[in-house]
Amino acid sequence: MNSLKIRNLSYKYPSAAEPIFNALNLDFQKGWSAVTGINGSGKSTLLKLISKELKIQKGEILGNDLVVYCAQSTEFPPQQIEEFMMTYTKEAYKLRDLLQVKDEWLKTWEVLSHGERKRLQLAVALSSESDVLMVDEPTNHLDRRSQAIVLEALKSYLGIGILVSHDRTLLDALSQQTIMIKAGEVLKYKSKFSLAQQANRQILSHKKKVISEQENELKKIKKVVQVQKEKISLAKKRFSKKNVDKNDSSMKEKINGAILTGKDKNDGQMLQRTISKQRHLSENINKLSKEYATGISFEGEIAKHNFPIAVEKNCIALFESTQLCFPRLSIDIGDKVGISGENGVGKSTFISYFIKKIDFKHDYLYIPQEITDKQAEQLFCEISNMNSEAKGELFTLVQRLGSDAKALLNSSIPSPGEVRKLLIAQGLLKHPSLIILDEPTNHMDLESIELLETSLKEYEGVLLFITHDEIFLENLSTKQWIFQKSQNQPYMVQEIL
């Protein structure tokens, strides 16, 4: 199959007020196409429609008979995992070697790191016979070395590839076509991501100029409306017989003559035309500028008496006979500690140990790197039971992290990035003095990552975060804890101030 065609596709979730796609037309050729957009814009929905996981409501998709969809979540092992691991062909060996998949991973999914799960998940997807391969955030959870491994593996695919990712390096290295989903509009560029982004910024710059011009015109029209209203008000007083002496027939005849000439009627019609123009202009500005107030602030008193806190020098078991050893580690008010290291060195295990040791009760916010379907369901249940004031605050925070709060409220299937934003917003309502985030940029779109980074910089409490995003790490951390593997020795933690 040489192409995948989408024709007049429309889709609306039952609980949503508006369709997520309306008469969508797209073409995919051999090679990789990037699909970008904010969380909840419809990226994953598009992939699920192509893979037939969701049923088309209107329109058609041609060329999707042999499709493999590698989803974001690593909660469950792929269905074909055993078949892949028990296949001994040259191609299977090559993939296992390329993605550095180990034989023992077949029976140890539950104890694998999310990065190891992702590599195995991708190996199974690449081994499947397909005309179309769709991968959703393939570098989530992956360290730099694993990201390079995945890039080489995806380059080996020769069919029609569709990539959803916030990883700019990966997008540029693979994409030949870029599709941007923005504010319900689908934009297509026959270029790699960075060039498409540059072209889109030029379009946005032009739109902002048009908006500025129309806002100035709107201000002038508002003044005209005010003048016309005052004119009509004076006319009504002038044409009123209320204060005319009942015996003054001459004045009454003059007023009747003015009314008959239609002067007040003409002024009223002119006012209605101006108001109509004002309304049309306002609607056009709203259509052009679907931008939200962005950036969150952290309010409330930080409980400084809880700090400093520390975990003493120790070694903890990871798996089999492997240990993670660390010196005495402490954190104090204002510290933003970035934790980095390869997949499988015990970063998340250490965080679990840290939380148990510090005894912070409820004065902290912890968000794991993956949120299960059950946890997401519980989250939505808690939100539905909130009072209207708290719910309003929560959705304001979500909106300021770059998502359409109204659409999210009506969505029955939020994206993983939106669930993460909801958890962050829910936690911030409690005004925590300690925030612990495990891979906070996973599943989040580029705009939201930048907004979160900016907001966390201003946070006055203590921040502890694990990340493989080097830009995020360097921009945010005041000190770093680096987790390192070691041959024939315990894994070690090094502190850099």
Short mmCIF file of C-alpha atoms in Angstrom, two decimals:
data_model
loop_
_atom_site.label_atom_id
_atom_site.label_comp_id
_atom_site.label_asym_id
_atom_site.label_seq_id
_atom_site.Cartn_x
_atom_site.Cartn_y
_atom_site.Cartn_z
CA MET A 1 0.00 0.00 0.00
CA ASN A 2 1.48 3.36 -1.11
CA SER A 3 -0.99 5.80 0.46
CA LEU A 4 -3.55 6.32 3.20
CA LYS A 5 -6.47 8.62 2.38
CA ILE A 6 -8.97 10.29 4.71
CA ARG A 7 -12.04 11.74 3.01
CA ASN A 8 -14.70 14.01 4.60
CA LEU A 9 -14.16 12.44 8.01
CA SER A 10 -16.34 13.71 10.87
CA TYR A 11 -16.27 12.46 14.44
CA LYS A 12 -17.92 13.59 17.68
CA TYR A 13 -17.70 12.00 21.11
CA PRO A 14 -21.21 11.38 22.52
CA SER A 15 -20.67 13.64 25.53
CA ALA A 16 -18.92 16.45 23.61
CA ALA A 17 -20.67 19.66 22.57
CA GLU A 18 -18.71 20.02 19.31
CA PRO A 19 -17.24 17.48 16.83
CA ILE A 20 -13.50 16.88 17.17
CA PHE A 21 -13.22 16.55 13.35
CA ASN A 22 -15.55 17.95 10.72
CA ALA A 23 -15.16 17.00 7.00
CA LEU A 24 -11.46 16.24 7.46
CA ASN A 25 -9.36 15.39 4.37
CA LEU A 26 -5.78 14.10 4.66
CA ASP A 27 -3.30 12.09 2.59
CA PHE A 28 -0.37 10.06 3.95
CA GLN A 29 2.38 8.68 1.71
CA LYS A 30 5.26 6.32 2.47
CA GLY A 31 7.66 7.81 4.98
CA TRP A 32 6.93 9.53 8.29
CA SER A 33 4.28 12.18 8.90
CA ALA A 34 4.27 14.13 12.18
CA VAL A 35 0.95 14.96 13.87
CA THR A 36 1.15 17.71 16.51
CA GLY A 37 -1.28 19.72 18.63
CA ILE A 38 -2.17 20.49 22.24
CA ASN A 39 -3.43 17.77 24.57
CA GLY A 40 -7.02 16.93 23.71
CA SER A 41 -6.87 18.44 20.21
CA GLY A 42 -7.62 15.06 18.60
CA LYS A 43 -4.23 13.49 17.81
CA SER A 44 -4.86 10.16 19.54
CA THR A 45 -8.47 10.16 18.32
CA LEU A 46 -7.21 10.41 14.73
CA LEU A 47 -4.91 7.41 15.26
CA LYS A 48 -7.73 5.38 16.83
CA LEU A 49 -10.01 6.14 13.87
CA ILE A 50 -7.32 5.05 11.40
CA SER A 51 -6.67 1.85 13.37
CA LYS A 52 -10.45 1.15 13.58
CA GLU A 53 -10.37 1.23 17.37
CA LEU A 54 -13.02 3.94 17.01
CA LYS A 55 -15.83 3.61 14.48
CA ILE A 56 -16.12 6.26 11.76
CA GLN A 57 -19.37 8.26 12.02
CA LYS A 58 -19.16 10.03 8.67
CA GLY A 59 -16.73 9.91 5.74
CA GLU A 60 -14.22 7.18 4.91
CA ILE A 61 -10.61 6.06 5.38
CA LEU A 62 -8.90 4.19 2.54
CA GLY A 63 -5.70 2.14 2.83
CA ASN A 64 -5.97 1.18 6.50
CA ASP A 65 -6.38 -2.58 6.09
CA LEU A 66 -3.03 -3.47 7.71
CA VAL A 67 -2.48 -0.97 10.52
CA VAL A 68 -0.43 -1.30 13.71
CA TYR A 69 -1.04 1.24 16.49
CA CYS A 70 1.57 1.62 19.23
CA ALA A 71 -0.25 3.57 21.95
CA GLN A 72 1.14 5.96 24.60
CA SER A 73 0.31 3.84 27.62
CA THR A 74 2.72 1.20 28.88
CA GLU A 75 0.32 -0.12 31.53
CA PHE A 76 -0.29 -3.44 29.76
CA PRO A 77 2.03 -5.64 27.64
CA PRO A 78 1.34 -5.83 23.87
CA GLN A 79 -0.89 -8.74 22.83
CA GLN A 80 1.75 -10.26 20.52
CA ILE A 81 4.59 -10.07 23.07
CA GLU A 82 4.95 -13.85 23.51
CA GLU A 83 4.80 -14.53 19.76
CA PHE A 84 7.52 -11.91 19.15
CA MET A 85 9.81 -13.10 21.94
CA MET A 86 9.47 -16.74 20.80
CA THR A 87 10.23 -15.94 17.13
CA TYR A 88 13.77 -16.79 16.04
CA THR A 89 13.92 -15.29 12.55
CA LYS A 90 16.72 -13.02 11.41
CA GLU A 91 14.34 -10.02 11.44
CA ALA A 92 13.18 -10.72 15.01
CA TYR A 93 16.77 -11.04 16.25
CA LYS A 94 17.67 -7.81 14.45
CA LEU A 95 14.83 -5.91 16.14
CA ARG A 96 15.61 -7.32 19.58
CA ASP A 97 19.23 -6.35 19.09
CA LEU A 98 18.36 -2.90 17.69
CA LEU A 99 16.08 -2.06 20.64
CA GLN A 100 18.24 -3.98 23.13
CA VAL A 101 15.38 -6.21 24.26
CA LYS A 102 16.42 -8.91 26.75
CA ASP A 103 15.01 -12.46 26.78
CA GLU A 104 13.97 -12.26 30.44
CA TRP A 105 11.63 -9.33 29.71
CA LEU A 106 8.96 -11.75 28.44
CA LYS A 107 7.93 -12.77 31.97
CA THR A 108 8.90 -9.62 33.88
CA TRP A 109 6.63 -6.87 32.45
CA GLU A 110 5.44 -5.78 35.91
CA VAL A 111 8.98 -5.04 37.16
CA LEU A 112 10.31 -3.44 33.95
CA SER A 113 10.87 0.31 33.95
CA HIS A 114 8.48 2.25 31.72
CA GLY A 115 11.40 2.96 29.37
CA GLU A 116 12.12 -0.77 29.02
CA ARG A 117 8.41 -1.43 28.44
CA LYS A 118 8.35 1.21 25.71
CA ARG A 119 11.31 -0.36 23.87
CA LEU A 120 9.68 -3.80 24.01
CA GLN A 121 6.33 -2.33 22.94
CA LEU A 122 7.96 -0.71 19.89
CA ALA A 123 9.86 -3.90 18.99
CA VAL A 124 6.58 -5.86 18.89
CA ALA A 125 4.92 -3.12 16.79
CA LEU A 126 7.80 -2.99 14.28
CA SER A 127 7.80 -6.78 13.94
CA SER A 128 4.12 -6.89 12.96
CA GLU A 129 3.19 -6.98 9.28
CA SER A 130 1.74 -3.57 8.43
CA ASP A 131 1.19 -1.02 5.68
CA VAL A 132 0.71 1.73 8.27
CA LEU A 133 2.57 2.08 11.59
CA MET A 134 1.31 4.68 14.06
CA VAL A 135 3.33 5.51 17.16
CA ASP A 136 2.04 7.75 19.94
CA GLU A 137 4.76 9.44 22.05
CA PRO A 138 7.43 6.72 21.47
CA THR A 139 10.19 8.47 23.46
CA ASN A 140 8.17 8.92 26.65
CA HIS A 141 10.12 7.52 29.63
CA LEU A 142 13.30 7.06 27.57
CA ASP A 143 16.80 8.25 28.49
CA ARG A 144 19.03 9.83 25.84
CA ARG A 145 20.66 6.52 24.86
CA SER A 146 17.27 4.81 24.49
CA GLN A 147 15.90 7.75 22.49
CA ALA A 148 18.73 7.29 19.97
CA ILE A 149 17.98 3.54 19.82
CA VAL A 150 14.29 4.18 19.13
CA LEU A 151 15.08 6.75 16.43
CA GLU A 152 17.23 4.23 14.55
CA ALA A 153 14.54 1.56 14.89
CA LEU A 154 11.81 3.85 13.52
CA LYS A 155 14.05 4.91 10.62
CA SER A 156 14.14 1.24 9.58
CA TYR A 157 10.37 1.21 8.92
CA LEU A 158 9.62 1.40 5.18
CA GLY A 159 5.82 1.79 5.16
CA ILE A 160 3.51 4.71 5.95
CA GLY A 161 4.53 6.03 9.38
CA ILE A 162 2.45 8.41 11.51
CA LEU A 163 4.20 9.94 14.51
CA VAL A 164 2.62 11.79 17.44
CA SER A 165 5.28 13.26 19.72
CA HIS A 166 6.44 16.28 21.73
CA ASP A 167 10.09 15.29 21.14
CA ARG A 168 11.40 17.97 18.77
CA THR A 169 14.58 16.05 17.93
CA LEU A 170 12.62 12.94 16.96
CA LEU A 171 10.03 14.93 14.98
CA ASP A 172 12.69 16.65 12.90
CA ALA A 173 14.74 13.50 12.36
CA LEU A 174 11.77 11.52 10.99
CA SER A 175 9.06 13.78 9.56
CA GLN A 176 8.65 14.53 5.86
CA GLN A 177 5.14 15.95 6.34
CA THR A 178 3.67 17.80 9.34
CA ILE A 179 0.01 18.01 10.33
CA MET A 180 -0.89 20.52 13.05
CA ILE A 181 -4.24 20.39 14.84
CA LYS A 182 -4.94 23.82 16.33
CA ALA A 183 -8.21 25.17 17.75
CA GLY A 184 -10.30 22.78 15.64
CA GLU A 185 -8.35 23.64 12.48
CA VAL A 186 -6.13 21.08 10.70
CA LEU A 187 -3.07 22.59 8.98
CA LYS A 188 -0.93 20.59 6.52
CA TYR A 189 2.71 21.27 5.64
CA LYS A 190 4.88 19.30 3.19
CA SER A 191 7.97 19.74 5.36
CA LYS A 192 9.64 18.52 8.52
CA PHE A 193 8.37 19.76 11.88
CA SER A 194 10.75 22.70 12.51
CA LEU A 195 10.04 24.24 9.07
CA ALA A 196 6.30 23.69 9.51
CA GLN A 197 6.47 25.33 12.93
CA GLN A 198 8.30 28.31 11.44
CA ALA A 199 5.64 28.69 8.72
CA ASN A 200 2.87 28.38 11.31
CA ARG A 201 4.44 31.10 13.45
CA GLN A 202 4.39 33.43 10.45
CA ILE A 203 0.67 32.70 10.00
CA LEU A 204 0.04 33.34 13.71
CA SER A 205 2.01 36.59 13.50
CA HIS A 206 -0.21 37.73 10.63
CA LYS A 207 -3.34 36.71 12.56
CA LYS A 208 -2.20 38.70 15.60
CA LYS A 209 -1.69 41.74 13.36
CA VAL A 210 -5.21 41.34 11.92
CA ILE A 211 -6.62 40.92 15.45
CA SER A 212 -4.84 44.09 16.62
CA GLU A 213 -6.24 46.07 13.67
CA GLN A 214 -9.75 44.73 14.26
CA GLU A 215 -9.56 45.47 18.00
CA ASN A 216 -8.68 49.10 17.19
CA GLU A 217 -11.62 49.27 14.77
CA LEU A 218 -13.86 47.77 17.45
CA LYS A 219 -12.87 50.51 19.90
CA LYS A 220 -13.84 53.16 17.31
CA ILE A 221 -17.18 51.45 16.67
CA LYS A 222 -17.93 51.33 20.42
CA LYS A 223 -17.47 55.13 20.55
CA VAL A 224 -19.79 55.55 17.54
CA VAL A 225 -22.42 53.34 19.22
CA GLN A 226 -22.22 55.47 22.37
CA VAL A 227 -22.64 58.71 20.36
CA GLN A 228 -25.60 57.26 18.44
CA LYS A 229 -27.27 56.06 21.64
CA GLU A 230 -26.91 59.53 23.17
CA LYS A 231 -28.33 61.10 19.98
CA ILE A 232 -31.37 58.80 20.06
CA SER A 233 -31.86 59.48 23.76
CA LEU A 234 -31.92 63.24 23.10
CA ALA A 235 -34.28 62.72 20.17
CA LYS A 236 -36.69 60.76 22.33
CA LYS A 237 -36.73 63.58 24.85
CA ARG A 238 -37.22 66.11 22.04
CA PHE A 239 -40.12 64.15 20.53
CA SER A 240 -41.75 63.47 23.87
CA LYS A 241 -45.05 65.29 24.66
CA LYS A 242 -44.68 64.55 28.36
CA ASN A 243 -43.62 68.08 29.35
CA VAL A 244 -45.69 69.92 26.68
CA ASP A 245 -48.64 71.95 27.93
CA LYS A 246 -51.86 70.22 26.97
CA ASN A 247 -53.11 73.44 25.40
CA ASP A 248 -49.92 74.01 23.32
CA SER A 249 -51.26 72.60 20.02
CA SER A 250 -48.50 74.28 17.98
CA MET A 251 -45.69 72.34 19.76
CA LYS A 252 -47.65 69.10 19.51
CA GLU A 253 -47.99 69.59 15.73
CA LYS A 254 -44.20 70.16 15.42
CA ILE A 255 -43.44 66.94 17.36
CA ASN A 256 -45.92 64.98 15.24
CA GLY A 257 -44.30 66.36 12.10
CA ALA A 258 -40.83 65.29 13.23
CA ILE A 259 -42.06 61.78 14.02
CA LEU A 260 -43.76 61.52 10.65
CA THR A 261 -40.53 62.46 8.83
CA GLY A 262 -38.91 59.38 10.43
CA LYS A 263 -35.87 61.11 11.95
CA ASP A 264 -35.97 58.95 15.10
CA LYS A 265 -36.55 55.82 12.98
CA ASN A 266 -33.47 56.53 10.80
CA ASP A 267 -31.28 57.09 13.87
CA GLY A 268 -32.50 53.81 15.35
CA GLN A 269 -31.77 51.89 12.15
CA MET A 270 -28.29 53.40 11.96
CA LEU A 271 -27.65 52.32 15.57
CA GLN A 272 -28.79 48.76 14.85
CA ARG A 273 -26.46 48.56 11.81
CA THR A 274 -23.51 49.77 13.91
CA ILE A 275 -24.29 47.32 16.74
CA SER A 276 -24.54 44.50 14.18
CA LYS A 277 -21.12 45.45 12.78
CA GLN A 278 -19.72 45.56 16.33
CA ARG A 279 -21.07 42.07 17.09
CA HIS A 280 -19.71 40.65 13.82
CA LEU A 281 -16.27 42.13 14.51
CA SER A 282 -16.21 40.70 18.06
CA GLU A 283 -17.13 37.24 16.77
CA ASN A 284 -14.37 37.43 14.15
CA ILE A 285 -11.77 38.40 16.76
CA ASN A 286 -12.84 35.49 18.97
CA LYS A 287 -12.58 33.13 16.00
CA LEU A 288 -9.11 34.36 15.06
CA SER A 289 -7.83 34.40 18.62
CA LYS A 290 -8.62 31.15 20.42
CA GLU A 291 -5.93 31.82 22.99
CA TYR A 292 -6.32 31.32 26.71
CA ALA A 293 -4.77 33.14 29.65
CA THR A 294 -1.76 30.98 30.33
CA GLY A 295 0.59 30.26 33.18
CA ILE A 296 -0.28 29.07 36.66
CA SER A 297 0.73 30.64 39.95
CA PHE A 298 1.27 28.90 43.27
CA GLU A 299 -0.63 30.61 46.04
CA GLY A 300 -1.00 29.96 49.74
CA GLU A 301 1.45 29.73 52.61
CA ILE A 302 4.40 27.35 52.26
CA ALA A 303 4.89 25.36 55.48
CA LYS A 304 8.56 26.24 55.97
CA HIS A 305 8.70 24.56 59.38
CA ASN A 306 8.69 21.17 57.61
CA PHE A 307 12.15 21.81 56.16
CA PRO A 308 14.92 20.90 55.77
CA ILE A 309 14.19 17.18 55.36
CA ALA A 310 16.64 14.39 54.59
CA VAL A 311 17.06 10.70 53.93
CA GLU A 312 20.10 9.13 55.54
CA LYS A 313 22.86 7.24 53.74
CA ASN A 314 21.57 3.80 52.74
CA CYS A 315 21.34 1.04 50.11
CA ILE A 316 17.96 -0.26 48.89
CA ALA A 317 17.14 -3.34 46.81
CA LEU A 318 16.05 -2.82 43.20
CA PHE A 319 15.71 -6.27 41.59
CA GLU A 320 17.44 -9.64 41.91
CA SER A 321 20.79 -8.87 43.61
CA THR A 322 21.03 -5.24 42.43
CA GLN A 323 21.11 -2.39 44.93
CA LEU A 324 20.91 1.39 44.77
CA CYS A 325 23.22 3.18 47.21
CA PHE A 326 23.08 6.87 48.06
CA PRO A 327 24.72 9.32 50.49
CA ARG A 328 22.75 11.48 52.92
CA LEU A 329 20.45 13.59 50.74
CA SER A 330 18.60 16.68 51.97
CA ILE A 331 16.26 19.28 50.53
CA ASP A 332 15.33 22.74 51.81
CA ILE A 333 12.94 25.56 50.93
CA GLY A 334 13.57 26.86 47.41
CA ASP A 335 15.40 23.72 46.25
CA LYS A 336 14.46 22.39 42.84
CA VAL A 337 16.13 19.00 42.61
CA GLY A 338 16.33 17.37 39.18
CA ILE A 339 16.83 13.59 39.15
CA SER A 340 18.33 12.05 36.00
CA GLY A 341 19.89 8.77 34.88
CA GLU A 342 19.38 5.85 32.51
CA ASN A 343 16.24 3.72 32.47
CA GLY A 344 16.17 1.03 35.13
CA VAL A 345 18.65 2.58 37.59
CA GLY A 346 16.04 2.98 40.35
CA LYS A 347 14.88 6.60 40.11
CA SER A 348 11.17 5.84 40.63
CA THR A 349 12.00 3.22 43.29
CA PHE A 350 13.99 5.85 45.18
CA ILE A 351 11.07 8.32 45.00
CA SER A 352 8.77 5.69 46.59
CA TYR A 353 11.36 5.12 49.34
CA PHE A 354 11.78 8.88 49.83
CA ILE A 355 8.02 9.47 50.26
CA LYS A 356 7.76 6.72 52.89
CA LYS A 357 10.69 8.13 54.85
CA ILE A 358 9.78 11.84 54.96
CA ASP A 359 6.37 11.37 56.66
CA PHE A 360 4.82 14.48 55.09
CA LYS A 361 1.23 13.34 55.55
CA HIS A 362 -0.91 15.43 53.15
CA ASP A 363 1.32 18.46 52.62
CA TYR A 364 2.83 17.30 49.33
CA LEU A 365 1.82 16.61 45.74
CA TYR A 366 3.12 13.45 44.05
CA ILE A 367 2.31 12.56 40.44
CA PRO A 368 3.73 9.27 39.08
CA GLN A 369 5.06 8.91 35.54
CA GLU A 370 2.07 6.82 34.44
CA ILE A 371 -1.55 7.14 35.51
CA THR A 372 -3.60 3.95 35.16
CA ASP A 373 -7.12 3.88 33.72
CA LYS A 374 -8.44 3.08 37.20
CA GLN A 375 -6.65 6.11 38.71
CA ALA A 376 -8.00 8.34 35.91
CA GLU A 377 -11.53 7.06 36.58
CA GLN A 378 -11.14 7.79 40.31
CA LEU A 379 -9.84 11.28 39.49
CA PHE A 380 -12.90 12.12 37.39
CA CYS A 381 -15.15 10.81 40.16
CA GLU A 382 -13.45 13.10 42.70
CA ILE A 383 -13.76 16.08 40.35
CA SER A 384 -17.47 15.46 39.76
CA ASN A 385 -18.02 15.55 43.55
CA MET A 386 -16.28 18.93 43.95
CA ASN A 387 -18.35 22.00 44.73
CA SER A 388 -18.78 24.46 41.86
CA GLU A 389 -16.23 26.96 43.26
CA ALA A 390 -13.44 24.36 43.60
CA LYS A 391 -14.28 22.89 40.22
CA GLY A 392 -14.07 26.35 38.66
CA GLU A 393 -10.62 26.93 40.19
CA LEU A 394 -9.43 23.52 38.97
CA PHE A 395 -10.52 24.08 35.38
CA THR A 396 -9.01 27.56 35.38
CA LEU A 397 -5.66 25.96 36.26
CA VAL A 398 -6.09 23.33 33.52
CA GLN A 399 -6.92 26.03 31.00
CA ARG A 400 -3.82 27.97 32.02
CA LEU A 401 -1.76 24.87 31.25
CA GLY A 402 -2.90 25.05 27.64
CA SER A 403 -6.02 22.85 27.44
CA ASP A 404 -9.59 23.77 26.56
CA ALA A 405 -11.18 23.28 29.98
CA LYS A 406 -14.75 23.28 28.63
CA ALA A 407 -13.98 20.58 26.05
CA LEU A 408 -12.15 18.53 28.69
CA LEU A 409 -15.14 18.72 31.02
CA ASN A 410 -17.33 17.30 28.25
CA SER A 411 -14.83 14.62 27.20
CA SER A 412 -15.49 11.00 28.14
CA ILE A 413 -11.98 9.94 27.03
CA PRO A 414 -9.37 12.55 28.09
CA SER A 415 -5.84 12.16 26.75
CA PRO A 416 -3.02 11.10 29.14
CA GLY A 417 -1.65 14.65 28.93
CA GLU A 418 -4.99 16.09 30.03
CA VAL A 419 -5.21 13.62 32.93
CA ARG A 420 -1.74 14.76 34.02
CA LYS A 421 -2.86 18.41 33.91
CA LEU A 422 -5.96 17.55 35.96
CA LEU A 423 -3.82 15.83 38.61
CA ILE A 424 -1.45 18.82 38.77
CA ALA A 425 -4.38 21.24 39.07
CA GLN A 426 -6.13 19.10 41.70
CA GLY A 427 -2.92 18.91 43.76
CA LEU A 428 -2.23 22.65 43.53
CA LEU A 429 -5.62 23.45 45.09
CA LYS A 430 -4.18 22.00 48.34
CA HIS A 431 -1.24 24.47 48.28
CA PRO A 432 1.51 21.85 48.85
CA SER A 433 4.91 22.80 50.26
CA LEU A 434 6.55 19.87 48.42
CA ILE A 435 5.90 18.82 44.82
CA ILE A 436 7.25 15.50 43.51
CA LEU A 437 6.88 14.85 39.77
CA ASP A 438 8.00 11.68 37.98
CA GLU A 439 8.57 12.47 34.28
CA PRO A 440 6.22 15.51 34.27
CA THR A 441 6.73 16.20 30.54
CA ASN A 442 5.51 12.74 29.46
CA HIS A 443 2.37 12.97 27.29
CA MET A 444 2.31 16.77 27.48
CA ASP A 445 2.41 18.96 24.37
CA LEU A 446 5.26 21.42 23.77
CA GLU A 447 3.27 24.52 24.73
CA SER A 448 2.13 22.96 28.01
CA ILE A 449 5.68 21.86 28.89
CA GLU A 450 6.92 25.44 28.51
CA LEU A 451 4.02 26.79 30.59
CA LEU A 452 4.63 24.22 33.34
CA GLU A 453 8.37 24.94 33.36
CA THR A 454 7.80 28.69 33.70
CA SER A 455 5.30 28.20 36.53
CA LEU A 456 7.49 25.77 38.48
CA LYS A 457 10.36 28.27 38.34
CA GLU A 458 8.22 30.65 40.40
CA TYR A 459 7.15 28.00 42.94
CA GLU A 460 8.52 28.92 46.40
CA GLY A 461 8.29 25.48 48.01
CA VAL A 462 10.44 22.40 47.34
CA LEU A 463 10.39 20.66 43.97
CA LEU A 464 11.72 17.15 43.34
CA PHE A 465 11.40 15.89 39.77
CA ILE A 466 12.61 13.04 37.54
CA THR A 467 13.13 13.83 33.87
CA HIS A 468 14.87 12.73 30.69
CA ASP A 469 14.14 16.12 29.11
CA GLU A 470 17.56 17.81 29.26
CA ILE A 471 16.23 21.30 28.46
CA PHE A 472 13.61 20.99 31.22
CA LEU A 473 16.28 19.70 33.64
CA GLU A 474 18.79 22.48 32.96
CA ASN A 475 16.21 25.28 32.97
CA LEU A 476 14.59 24.24 36.25
CA SER A 477 16.99 22.48 38.63
CA THR A 478 19.01 24.28 41.32
CA LYS A 479 20.82 21.00 42.07
CA GLN A 480 20.83 17.52 40.57
CA TRP A 481 20.90 13.94 41.80
CA ILE A 482 22.41 11.74 39.08
CA PHE A 483 21.68 7.99 39.21
CA GLN A 484 24.41 5.86 37.63
CA LYS A 485 24.77 2.20 36.69
CA SER A 486 27.94 0.40 37.70
CA GLN A 487 29.35 -2.97 36.63
CA ASN A 488 29.60 -5.50 39.49
CA GLN A 489 28.83 -2.79 42.05
CA PRO A 490 25.68 -1.21 43.51
CA TYR A 491 24.08 1.57 41.44
CA MET A 492 25.12 4.95 42.84
CA VAL A 493 23.63 8.42 43.36
CA GLN A 494 25.83 11.48 42.84
CA GLU A 495 24.76 14.94 44.01
CA ILE A 496 25.75 18.00 41.94
CA LEU A 497 25.13 21.44 43.41
#
